[in-house]
Short mmCIF file of C-alpha atoms in Angstrom, two decimals:
data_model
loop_
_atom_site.label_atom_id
_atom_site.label_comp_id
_atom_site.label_asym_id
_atom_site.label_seq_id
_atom_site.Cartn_x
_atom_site.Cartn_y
_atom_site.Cartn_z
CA UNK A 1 0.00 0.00 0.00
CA UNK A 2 1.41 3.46 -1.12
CA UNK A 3 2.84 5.04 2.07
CA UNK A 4 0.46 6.89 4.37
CA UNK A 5 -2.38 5.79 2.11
CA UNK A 6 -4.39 4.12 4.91
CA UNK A 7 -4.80 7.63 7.12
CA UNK A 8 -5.50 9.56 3.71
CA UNK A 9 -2.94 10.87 1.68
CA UNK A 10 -1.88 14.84 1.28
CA UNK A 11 -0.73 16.54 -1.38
CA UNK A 12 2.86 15.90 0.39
CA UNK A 13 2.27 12.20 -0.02
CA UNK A 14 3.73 12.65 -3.26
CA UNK A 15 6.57 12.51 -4.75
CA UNK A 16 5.56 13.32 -8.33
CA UNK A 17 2.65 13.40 -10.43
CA UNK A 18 4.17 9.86 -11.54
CA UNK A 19 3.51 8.12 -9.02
CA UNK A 20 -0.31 7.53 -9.52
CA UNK A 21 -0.12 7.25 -13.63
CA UNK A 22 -0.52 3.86 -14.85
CA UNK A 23 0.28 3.55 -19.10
CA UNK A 24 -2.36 1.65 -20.67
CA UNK A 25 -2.13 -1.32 -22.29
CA UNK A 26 -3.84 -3.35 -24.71
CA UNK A 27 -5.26 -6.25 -22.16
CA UNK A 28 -7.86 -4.29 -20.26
CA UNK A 29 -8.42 -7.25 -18.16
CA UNK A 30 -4.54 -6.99 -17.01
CA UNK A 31 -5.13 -3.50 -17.09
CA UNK A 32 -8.39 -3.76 -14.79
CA UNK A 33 -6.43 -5.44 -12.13
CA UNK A 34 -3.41 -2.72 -11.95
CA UNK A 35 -6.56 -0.39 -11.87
CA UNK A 36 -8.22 -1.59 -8.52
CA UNK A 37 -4.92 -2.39 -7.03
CA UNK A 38 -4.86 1.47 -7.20
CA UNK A 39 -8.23 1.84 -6.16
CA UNK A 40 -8.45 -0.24 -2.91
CA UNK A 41 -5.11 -1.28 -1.87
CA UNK A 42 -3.31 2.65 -3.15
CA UNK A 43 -4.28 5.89 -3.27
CA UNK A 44 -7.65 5.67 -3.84
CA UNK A 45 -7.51 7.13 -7.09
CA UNK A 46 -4.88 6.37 -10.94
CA UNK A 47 -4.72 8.04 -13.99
CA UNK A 48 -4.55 5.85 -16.80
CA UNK A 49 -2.12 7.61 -19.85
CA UNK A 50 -2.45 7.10 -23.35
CA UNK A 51 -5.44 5.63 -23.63
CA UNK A 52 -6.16 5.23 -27.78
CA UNK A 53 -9.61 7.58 -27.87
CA UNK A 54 -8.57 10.83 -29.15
CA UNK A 55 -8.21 9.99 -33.01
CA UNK A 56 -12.04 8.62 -32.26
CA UNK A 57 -15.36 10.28 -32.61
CA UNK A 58 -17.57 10.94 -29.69
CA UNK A 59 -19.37 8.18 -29.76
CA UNK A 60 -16.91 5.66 -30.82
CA UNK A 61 -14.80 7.00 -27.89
CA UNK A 62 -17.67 6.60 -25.97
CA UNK A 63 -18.39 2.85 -26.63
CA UNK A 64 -13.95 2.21 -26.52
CA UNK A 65 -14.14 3.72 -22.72
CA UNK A 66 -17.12 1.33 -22.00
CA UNK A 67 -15.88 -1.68 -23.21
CA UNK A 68 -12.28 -1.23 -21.79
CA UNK A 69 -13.61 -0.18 -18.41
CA UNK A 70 -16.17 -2.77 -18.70
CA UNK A 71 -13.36 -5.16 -16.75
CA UNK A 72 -13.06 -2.98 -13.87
CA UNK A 73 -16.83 -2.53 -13.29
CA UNK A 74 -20.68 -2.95 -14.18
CA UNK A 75 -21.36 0.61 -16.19
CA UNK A 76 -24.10 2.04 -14.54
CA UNK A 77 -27.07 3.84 -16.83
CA UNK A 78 -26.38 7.93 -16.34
CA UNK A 79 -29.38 10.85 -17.20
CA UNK A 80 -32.94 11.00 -17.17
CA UNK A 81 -35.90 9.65 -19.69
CA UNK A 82 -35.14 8.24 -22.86
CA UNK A 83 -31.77 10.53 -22.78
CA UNK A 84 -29.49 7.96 -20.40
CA UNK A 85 -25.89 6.49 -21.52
CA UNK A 86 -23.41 4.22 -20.48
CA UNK A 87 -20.49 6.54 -21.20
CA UNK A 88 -21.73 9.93 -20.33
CA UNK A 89 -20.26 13.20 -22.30
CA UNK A 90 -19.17 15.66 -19.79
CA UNK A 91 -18.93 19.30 -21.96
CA UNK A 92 -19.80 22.98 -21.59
CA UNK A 93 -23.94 23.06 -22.19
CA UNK A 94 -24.09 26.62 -21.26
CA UNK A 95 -25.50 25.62 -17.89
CA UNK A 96 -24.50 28.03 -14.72
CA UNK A 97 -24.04 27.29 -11.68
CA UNK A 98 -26.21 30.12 -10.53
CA UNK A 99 -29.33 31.91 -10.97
CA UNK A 100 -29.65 35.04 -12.31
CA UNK A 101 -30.16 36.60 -8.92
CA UNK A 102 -26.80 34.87 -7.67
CA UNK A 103 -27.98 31.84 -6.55
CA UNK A 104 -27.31 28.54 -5.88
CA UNK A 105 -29.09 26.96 -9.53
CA UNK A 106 -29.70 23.72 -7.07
CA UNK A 107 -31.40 21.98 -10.47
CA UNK A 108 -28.57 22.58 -12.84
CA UNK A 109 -26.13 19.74 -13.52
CA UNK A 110 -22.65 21.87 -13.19
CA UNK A 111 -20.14 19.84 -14.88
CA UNK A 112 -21.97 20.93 -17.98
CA UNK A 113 -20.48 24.07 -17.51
CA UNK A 114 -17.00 26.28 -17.65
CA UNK A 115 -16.94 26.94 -14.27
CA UNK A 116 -15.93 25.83 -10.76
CA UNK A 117 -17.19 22.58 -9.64
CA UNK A 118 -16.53 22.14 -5.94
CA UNK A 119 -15.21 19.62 -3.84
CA UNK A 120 -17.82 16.53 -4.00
CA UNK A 121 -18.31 12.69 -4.16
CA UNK A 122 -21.17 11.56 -6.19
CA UNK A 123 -22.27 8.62 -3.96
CA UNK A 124 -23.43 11.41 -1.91
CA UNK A 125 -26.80 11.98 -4.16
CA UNK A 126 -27.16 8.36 -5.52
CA UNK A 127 -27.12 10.16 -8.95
CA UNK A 128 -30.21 8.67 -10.98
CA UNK A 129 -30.58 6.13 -8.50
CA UNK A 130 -27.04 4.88 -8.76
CA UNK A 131 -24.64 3.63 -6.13
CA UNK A 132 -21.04 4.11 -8.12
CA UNK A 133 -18.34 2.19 -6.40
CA UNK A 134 -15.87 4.17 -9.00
CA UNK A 135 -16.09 6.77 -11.40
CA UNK A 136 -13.78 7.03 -14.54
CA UNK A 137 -13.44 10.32 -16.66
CA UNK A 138 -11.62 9.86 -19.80
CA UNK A 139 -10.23 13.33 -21.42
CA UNK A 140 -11.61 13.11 -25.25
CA UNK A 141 -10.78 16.74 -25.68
CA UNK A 142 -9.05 19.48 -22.82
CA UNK A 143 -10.00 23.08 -23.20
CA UNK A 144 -7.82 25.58 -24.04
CA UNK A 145 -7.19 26.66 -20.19
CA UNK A 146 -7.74 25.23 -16.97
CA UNK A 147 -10.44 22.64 -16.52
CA UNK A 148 -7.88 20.49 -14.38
CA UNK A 149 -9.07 17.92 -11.84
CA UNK A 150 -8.88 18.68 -8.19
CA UNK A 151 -8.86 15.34 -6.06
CA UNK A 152 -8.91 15.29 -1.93
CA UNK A 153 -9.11 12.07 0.12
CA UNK A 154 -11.93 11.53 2.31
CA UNK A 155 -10.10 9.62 4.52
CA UNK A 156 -7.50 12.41 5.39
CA UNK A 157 -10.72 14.73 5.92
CA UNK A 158 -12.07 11.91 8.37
CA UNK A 159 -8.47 11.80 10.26
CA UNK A 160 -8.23 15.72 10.59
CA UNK A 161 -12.00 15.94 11.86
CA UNK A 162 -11.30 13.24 14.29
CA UNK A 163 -7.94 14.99 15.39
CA UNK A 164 -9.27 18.47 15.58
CA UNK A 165 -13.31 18.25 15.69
CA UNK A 166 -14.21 14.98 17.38
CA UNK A 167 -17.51 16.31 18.27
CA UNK A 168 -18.46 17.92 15.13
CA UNK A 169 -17.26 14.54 13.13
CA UNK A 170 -19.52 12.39 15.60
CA UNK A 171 -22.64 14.67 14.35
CA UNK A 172 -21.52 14.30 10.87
CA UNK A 173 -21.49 10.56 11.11
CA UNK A 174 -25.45 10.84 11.56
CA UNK A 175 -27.69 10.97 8.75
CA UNK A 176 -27.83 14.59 6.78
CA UNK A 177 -30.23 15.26 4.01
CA UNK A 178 -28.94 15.50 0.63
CA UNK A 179 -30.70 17.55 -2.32
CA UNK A 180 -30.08 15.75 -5.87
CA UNK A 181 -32.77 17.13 -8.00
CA UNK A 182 -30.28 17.46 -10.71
CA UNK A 183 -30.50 13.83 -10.91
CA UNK A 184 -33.69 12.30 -9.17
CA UNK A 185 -34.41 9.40 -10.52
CA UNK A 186 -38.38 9.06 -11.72
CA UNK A 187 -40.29 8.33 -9.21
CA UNK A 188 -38.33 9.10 -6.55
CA UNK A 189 -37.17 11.69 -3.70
CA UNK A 190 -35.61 14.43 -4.49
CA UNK A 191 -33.56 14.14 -0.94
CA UNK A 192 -31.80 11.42 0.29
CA UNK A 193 -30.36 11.04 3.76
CA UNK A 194 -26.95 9.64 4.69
CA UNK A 195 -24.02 10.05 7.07
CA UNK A 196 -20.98 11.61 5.31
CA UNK A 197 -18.82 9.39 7.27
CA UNK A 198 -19.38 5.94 7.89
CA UNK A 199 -16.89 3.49 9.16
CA UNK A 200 -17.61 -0.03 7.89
CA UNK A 201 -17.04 -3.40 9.50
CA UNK A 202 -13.90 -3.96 7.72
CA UNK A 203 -12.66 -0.62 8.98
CA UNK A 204 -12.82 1.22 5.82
CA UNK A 205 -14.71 4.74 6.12
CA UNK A 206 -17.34 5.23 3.49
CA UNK A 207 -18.07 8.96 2.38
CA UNK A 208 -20.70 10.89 0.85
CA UNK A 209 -19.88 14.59 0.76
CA UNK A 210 -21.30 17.47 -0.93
CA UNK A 211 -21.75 20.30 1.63
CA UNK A 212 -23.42 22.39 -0.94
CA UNK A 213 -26.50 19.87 -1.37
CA UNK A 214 -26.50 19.31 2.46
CA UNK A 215 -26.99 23.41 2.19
CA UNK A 216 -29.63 23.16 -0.12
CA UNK A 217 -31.60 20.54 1.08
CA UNK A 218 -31.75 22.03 4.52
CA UNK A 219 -33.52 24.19 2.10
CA UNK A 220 -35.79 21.86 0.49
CA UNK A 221 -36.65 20.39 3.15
CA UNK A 222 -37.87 23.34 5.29
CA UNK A 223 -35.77 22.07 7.96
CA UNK A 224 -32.72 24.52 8.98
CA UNK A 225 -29.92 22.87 9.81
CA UNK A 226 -29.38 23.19 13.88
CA UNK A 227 -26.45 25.32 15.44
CA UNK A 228 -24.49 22.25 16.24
CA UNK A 229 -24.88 20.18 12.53
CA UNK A 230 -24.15 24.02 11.03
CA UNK A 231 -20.80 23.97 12.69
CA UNK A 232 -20.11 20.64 11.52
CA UNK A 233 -20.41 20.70 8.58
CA UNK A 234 -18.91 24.19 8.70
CA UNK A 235 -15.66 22.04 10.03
CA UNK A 236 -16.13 19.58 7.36
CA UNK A 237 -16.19 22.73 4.85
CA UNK A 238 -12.81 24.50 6.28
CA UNK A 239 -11.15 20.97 6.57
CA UNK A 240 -11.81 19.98 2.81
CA UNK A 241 -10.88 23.60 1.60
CA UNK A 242 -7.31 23.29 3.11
CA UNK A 243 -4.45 23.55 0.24
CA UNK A 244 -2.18 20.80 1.29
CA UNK A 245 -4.62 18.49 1.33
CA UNK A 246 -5.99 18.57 -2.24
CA UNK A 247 -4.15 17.33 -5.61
CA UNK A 248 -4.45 19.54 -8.78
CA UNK A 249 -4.04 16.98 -12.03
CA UNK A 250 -4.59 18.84 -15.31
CA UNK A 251 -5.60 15.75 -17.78
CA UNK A 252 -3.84 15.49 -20.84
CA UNK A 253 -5.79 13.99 -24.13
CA UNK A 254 -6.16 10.23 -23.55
CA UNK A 255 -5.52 10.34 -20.41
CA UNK A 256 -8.37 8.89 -17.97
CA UNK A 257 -8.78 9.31 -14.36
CA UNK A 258 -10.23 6.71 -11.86
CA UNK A 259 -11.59 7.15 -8.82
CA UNK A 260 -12.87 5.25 -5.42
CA UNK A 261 -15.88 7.21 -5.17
CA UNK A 262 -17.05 5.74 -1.90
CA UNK A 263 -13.06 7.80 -0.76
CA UNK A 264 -11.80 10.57 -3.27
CA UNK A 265 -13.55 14.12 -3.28
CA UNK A 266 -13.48 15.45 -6.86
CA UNK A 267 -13.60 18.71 -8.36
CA UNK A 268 -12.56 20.84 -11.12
CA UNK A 269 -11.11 24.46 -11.91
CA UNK A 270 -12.91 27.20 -14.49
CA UNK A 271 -11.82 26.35 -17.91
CA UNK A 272 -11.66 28.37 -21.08
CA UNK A 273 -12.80 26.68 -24.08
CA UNK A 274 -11.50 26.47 -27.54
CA UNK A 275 -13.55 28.49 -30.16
CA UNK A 276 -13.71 26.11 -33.05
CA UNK A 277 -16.28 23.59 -31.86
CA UNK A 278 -14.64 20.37 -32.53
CA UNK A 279 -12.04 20.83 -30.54
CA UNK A 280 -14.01 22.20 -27.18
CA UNK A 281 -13.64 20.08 -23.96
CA UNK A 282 -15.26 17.32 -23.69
CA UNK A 283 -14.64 14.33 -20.36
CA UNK A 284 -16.48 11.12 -21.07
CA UNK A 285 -17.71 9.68 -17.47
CA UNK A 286 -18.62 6.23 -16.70
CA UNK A 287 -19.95 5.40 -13.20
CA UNK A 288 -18.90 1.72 -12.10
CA UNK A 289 -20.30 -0.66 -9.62
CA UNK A 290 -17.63 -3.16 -9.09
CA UNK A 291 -17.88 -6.09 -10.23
CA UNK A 292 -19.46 -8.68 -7.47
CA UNK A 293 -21.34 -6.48 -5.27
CA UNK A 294 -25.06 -6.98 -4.38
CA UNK A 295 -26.86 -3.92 -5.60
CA UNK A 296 -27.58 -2.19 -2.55
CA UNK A 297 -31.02 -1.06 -1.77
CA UNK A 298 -31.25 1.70 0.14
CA UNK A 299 -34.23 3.90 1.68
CA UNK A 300 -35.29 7.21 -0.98
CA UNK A 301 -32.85 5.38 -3.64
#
C-alpha cells in the first residue's frame, strides 16, 4: 500500500505526479487489475495515460471507454428519460451554476459548464438512482485553459475531523439530508439522507460529501440545519478547503482518471474553451459498480 495511504494521503504524499499514472495497455483485463490495485489497496484514485480515444469520434470514444472499463466494473445507466448512456459526455452546455439573482441553480447539472465545480463525491446523491463504487473520466478533448481535476481524500478529511473536531465529526457521522434534484431518478425523492462518514465493519470509512446539497436541502426540506450540525459541517467545509490536502491533475488527451468514489472528493477548476467547436472540452464519465457487489437497496434510492 502506497505510504500513508491508509490515514489519507496529502498533497505531500507525493513525490511526483508519476507516481499515480498507470500507461495503458492493450489487455484491459490486465489492465483492470493494476486499476483496482490502485483503487483499494493505493491511493484511492490512478490516472490511466495514453489511452487510444482521441483519433475517435464521440461516440466511438464513448463505446472504446465502456468496453475497456467494462473489466473494472458494471457501467451504470447515467441521465434522465429516454436521454441515459453508459459513457456519459461531460462538456460545456451553457449551464450556470447560478441563478440570475446569484444563486445557488440547485437543479442545474454543473459539470456541464465552464466553471468551478466544488469539492464533492457523487455517492453522496445516488445520482439517478445509482450507487457508483468508482467513477472514470476519460479526457476526449481538454479546453484551451484550466479545466484540471482537483482530487482530496476523504479519509484524510475523516483523520483531521477526528484529530481536531471529534464532536463535530460524531454529528456528521449521523444521517444529513442530501438535495439531488439534478439527478432524481423518476419516481423518486428528491432528498436522500446519509451520514458523510461511515466506518464499515472492515474498517474502511465510506463517504458521501457534498456540503453544498447538504446546504440546499436544509432548504428543500424546510428544515434549517441546527447550530451544532451548522458547525459541523462548517468544520467539514474548512477541513476539505485546506491547500495541502488537495491534488491539482490537469488531464492530458487520452488520459483517464479513476476514482474510489465511496473515498476521493473530486472537483474541477474554471476552464476556457476552444472556439472552433470540434475541438471544445469534452470528459467522457462512466460510473462503475464493481464487479461482485449486491446492488444495494437503500431507503429514498
Amino acid at each position: 500500500m502506497l505510504r500513508d495511504a491508509a490515514n489519507g494521503w496529502t498533497q505531500q504524499t507525493f513525490a511526483s505526479h508519476s507516481d499515480f499514472r498507470l500507461p495503458y495497455f492493450r489487455d484491459h483485463a490486465a489492465l483492470a487489475r493494476r486499476v483496482r490495485d490502485a483503487l483499494l489497496e493505493g491511493p484511492g484514485f490512478t490516472v490511466v495515460t495514453d489511452v487510444p480515444a482521441t483519433s475517435m469520434g464521440p461516440a466511438d470514444a464513448q463505446r472504446f471507454c465502456e468496453s475497456m472499463l467494462s473489466h473494472l466494473g458494471e457501467p451504470l445507466p447515467q441521465g434522465h428519460g429516454g436521454d441515459t448512456a453508459l459513457a456519459w459526455l461531460v462538456r460545456d452546455e451553457g449551464v450556470s451554476e447560478y441563478t440570475d439573482d446569484r444563486r445557488f441553480h440547485e437543479n442545474a447539472y454543473t459539470s456541464k459548464s465552464r466553471g468551478y465545480l466544488h469539492l464533492h463525491n457523487d455517492q453522496a446523491v445516488r445520482p439517478f438512482g445509482q450507487e457508483p463504487d468508482w467513477i472514470a473520466l476519460l479526457t476526449h478533448r481538454r479546453a484551451a485553459q484550466g479545466g484540471a481535476s482537483v482530487l482530496v481524500d476523504g479519509w484524510a478529511v475523516h483523520r483531521i475531523l477526528q484529530e481536531e473536531f471529534p464532536g463535530e465529526l460524531a454529528l456528521l457521522s449521523c444521517p444529513f439530508a442530501f438535495d439531488r434534484r439534478h439527478v432524481t431518478p423518476p419516481g423518486r425523492a428528491p432528498v436522500v439522507w446519509a451520514p458523510v462518514f461511515e466506518v464499515r465493519p472492515d474498517g474502511r470509512v465510506h463517504v458521501r460529501c457534498n456540503v453544498t446539497r447538504i446546504e440546499t436541502a436544509a432548504e428543500l426540506t424546510g428544515e434549517p440545519l441546527s447550530s451544532a450540525r451548522r458547525s459541523a459541517v462548517d468544520a467539514l467545509k474548512h477541513v476539505v478547503a485546506r491547500p495541502e490536502l488537495s491534488v491539482t491533475v490537469l488531464l492530458e488527451e487520452g488520459d483517464c482518471l479513476i476514482t474510489d468514489d465511496r473515498r476521493i472528493l473530486h472537483g474541477r477548476t474554471a476552464y476556457e474553451d476552444h472556439h472552433d467547436v470540434n475541438r471544445r472540452r469534452c470528459l467522457i464519465r462512466v460510473m462503475l459498480r464493481q464487479h461482485g457487489l449486491v446492488d444495494r437497496k437503500a431507503p429514498g434510492r
